[in-house]
């Protein structure tokens, strides 16, 4: 349930403006993260406009980061 907060627009704006700057404010929305191999990510923030200035952002929340987690994330 705690990961549901990542879909709140206020939280999205905090993450986006921290990483991109104020020009990303209210440009991003959360999108589904069902991948073709059946896996899911925590949240994908995608811009509502097409621009190279606004790349998609994949957000993963993890208590412990180990090699298994990194391998799963990159594959």
PDB file of C-alpha atoms in Angstrom:
ATOM      1  CA  UNK A   1       0.000   0.000   0.000  1.00  0.00           C
ATOM      2  CA  UNK A   2       2.813   2.471   0.723  1.00  0.00           C
ATOM      3  CA  UNK A   3       3.888   2.425  -2.929  1.00  0.00           C
ATOM      4  CA  UNK A   4       0.457   3.743  -3.929  1.00  0.00           C
ATOM      5  CA  UNK A   5       1.574   7.185  -2.780  1.00  0.00           C
ATOM      6  CA  UNK A   6       3.940   7.240  -5.779  1.00  0.00           C
ATOM      7  CA  UNK A   7       0.886   7.787  -8.021  1.00  0.00           C
ATOM      8  CA  UNK A   8      -0.136  10.977  -6.194  1.00  0.00           C
ATOM      9  CA  UNK A   9       0.496  14.053  -8.376  1.00  0.00           C
ATOM     10  CA  UNK A  10       2.107  15.977  -5.525  1.00  0.00           C
ATOM     11  CA  UNK A  11       4.631  13.165  -5.005  1.00  0.00           C
ATOM     12  CA  UNK A  12       5.225  12.907  -8.760  1.00  0.00           C
ATOM     13  CA  UNK A  13       5.978  16.633  -8.847  1.00  0.00           C
ATOM     14  CA  UNK A  14       8.437  16.332  -5.940  1.00  0.00           C
ATOM     15  CA  UNK A  15      10.347  13.529  -7.660  1.00  0.00           C
ATOM     16  CA  UNK A  16      10.288  15.161 -11.094  1.00  0.00           C
ATOM     17  CA  UNK A  17      11.304  18.643  -9.983  1.00  0.00           C
ATOM     18  CA  UNK A  18      14.108  17.169  -7.871  1.00  0.00           C
ATOM     19  CA  UNK A  19      15.509  15.247 -10.842  1.00  0.00           C
ATOM     20  CA  UNK A  20      14.686  17.551 -13.779  1.00  0.00           C
ATOM     21  CA  UNK A  21      13.895  20.926 -12.289  1.00  0.00           C
ATOM     22  CA  UNK A  22      10.852  23.187 -12.093  1.00  0.00           C
ATOM     23  CA  UNK A  23      10.196  22.943 -15.834  1.00  0.00           C
ATOM     24  CA  UNK A  24       8.965  19.372 -15.220  1.00  0.00           C
ATOM     25  CA  UNK A  25       6.217  20.501 -12.819  1.00  0.00           C
ATOM     26  CA  UNK A  26       2.838  18.968 -13.765  1.00  0.00           C
ATOM     27  CA  UNK A  27       4.282  17.502 -16.982  1.00  0.00           C
ATOM     28  CA  UNK A  28       4.508  13.884 -15.764  1.00  0.00           C
ATOM     29  CA  UNK A  29       1.891  11.270 -14.897  1.00  0.00           C
ATOM     30  CA  UNK A  30       2.224   7.724 -13.623  1.00  0.00           C
ATOM     31  CA  UNK A  31       1.783   4.987 -16.204  1.00  0.00           C
ATOM     32  CA  UNK A  32       1.202   1.223 -16.035  1.00  0.00           C
ATOM     33  CA  UNK A  33       4.352  -0.864 -15.684  1.00  0.00           C
ATOM     34  CA  UNK A  34       3.356  -4.280 -16.947  1.00  0.00           C
ATOM     35  CA  UNK A  35       6.287  -5.475 -19.051  1.00  0.00           C
ATOM     36  CA  UNK A  36       6.063  -8.073 -21.864  1.00  0.00           C
ATOM     37  CA  UNK A  37       7.883 -10.681 -19.750  1.00  0.00           C
ATOM     38  CA  UNK A  38       5.181 -10.458 -17.057  1.00  0.00           C
ATOM     39  CA  UNK A  39       7.199  -8.436 -14.549  1.00  0.00           C
ATOM     40  CA  UNK A  40       6.106  -5.132 -13.038  1.00  0.00           C
ATOM     41  CA  UNK A  41       7.983  -2.100 -11.791  1.00  0.00           C
ATOM     42  CA  UNK A  42       6.849   0.144  -8.950  1.00  0.00           C
ATOM     43  CA  UNK A  43       6.005   3.171 -11.076  1.00  0.00           C
ATOM     44  CA  UNK A  44       6.837   4.751 -14.408  1.00  0.00           C
ATOM     45  CA  UNK A  45       6.561   8.504 -14.741  1.00  0.00           C
ATOM     46  CA  UNK A  46       5.975   9.536 -18.348  1.00  0.00           C
ATOM     47  CA  UNK A  47       5.720  13.070 -19.704  1.00  0.00           C
ATOM     48  CA  UNK A  48       2.438  14.224 -21.218  1.00  0.00           C
ATOM     49  CA  UNK A  49       4.392  16.025 -23.966  1.00  0.00           C
ATOM     50  CA  UNK A  50       6.915  14.674 -26.448  1.00  0.00           C
ATOM     51  CA  UNK A  51      10.280  16.252 -25.729  1.00  0.00           C
ATOM     52  CA  UNK A  52      13.858  15.101 -25.318  1.00  0.00           C
ATOM     53  CA  UNK A  53      13.971  17.381 -22.273  1.00  0.00           C
ATOM     54  CA  UNK A  54      11.495  15.119 -20.465  1.00  0.00           C
ATOM     55  CA  UNK A  55      12.682  11.491 -20.427  1.00  0.00           C
ATOM     56  CA  UNK A  56      10.556   8.751 -18.852  1.00  0.00           C
ATOM     57  CA  UNK A  57      11.471   7.940 -15.235  1.00  0.00           C
ATOM     58  CA  UNK A  58      11.329   4.472 -13.754  1.00  0.00           C
ATOM     59  CA  UNK A  59      11.045   4.572  -9.952  1.00  0.00           C
ATOM     60  CA  UNK A  60      11.779   1.481  -7.869  1.00  0.00           C
ATOM     61  CA  UNK A  61      11.476   1.393  -4.082  1.00  0.00           C
ATOM     62  CA  UNK A  62      13.736  -1.204  -2.509  1.00  0.00           C
ATOM     63  CA  UNK A  63      14.724  -1.798   1.104  1.00  0.00           C
ATOM     64  CA  UNK A  64      17.898  -3.701   0.267  1.00  0.00           C
ATOM     65  CA  UNK A  65      19.769  -3.376  -3.003  1.00  0.00           C
ATOM     66  CA  UNK A  66      21.792  -6.435  -3.893  1.00  0.00           C
ATOM     67  CA  UNK A  67      23.117  -7.972  -7.105  1.00  0.00           C
ATOM     68  CA  UNK A  68      19.944 -10.036  -7.603  1.00  0.00           C
ATOM     69  CA  UNK A  69      17.809  -6.888  -7.495  1.00  0.00           C
ATOM     70  CA  UNK A  70      20.109  -5.036  -9.912  1.00  0.00           C
ATOM     71  CA  UNK A  71      20.124  -7.979 -12.344  1.00  0.00           C
ATOM     72  CA  UNK A  72      16.315  -8.167 -12.249  1.00  0.00           C
ATOM     73  CA  UNK A  73      15.994  -4.416 -12.746  1.00  0.00           C
ATOM     74  CA  UNK A  74      18.343  -4.301 -15.728  1.00  0.00           C
ATOM     75  CA  UNK A  75      16.896  -7.352 -17.460  1.00  0.00           C
TER      76      UNK A  75
END
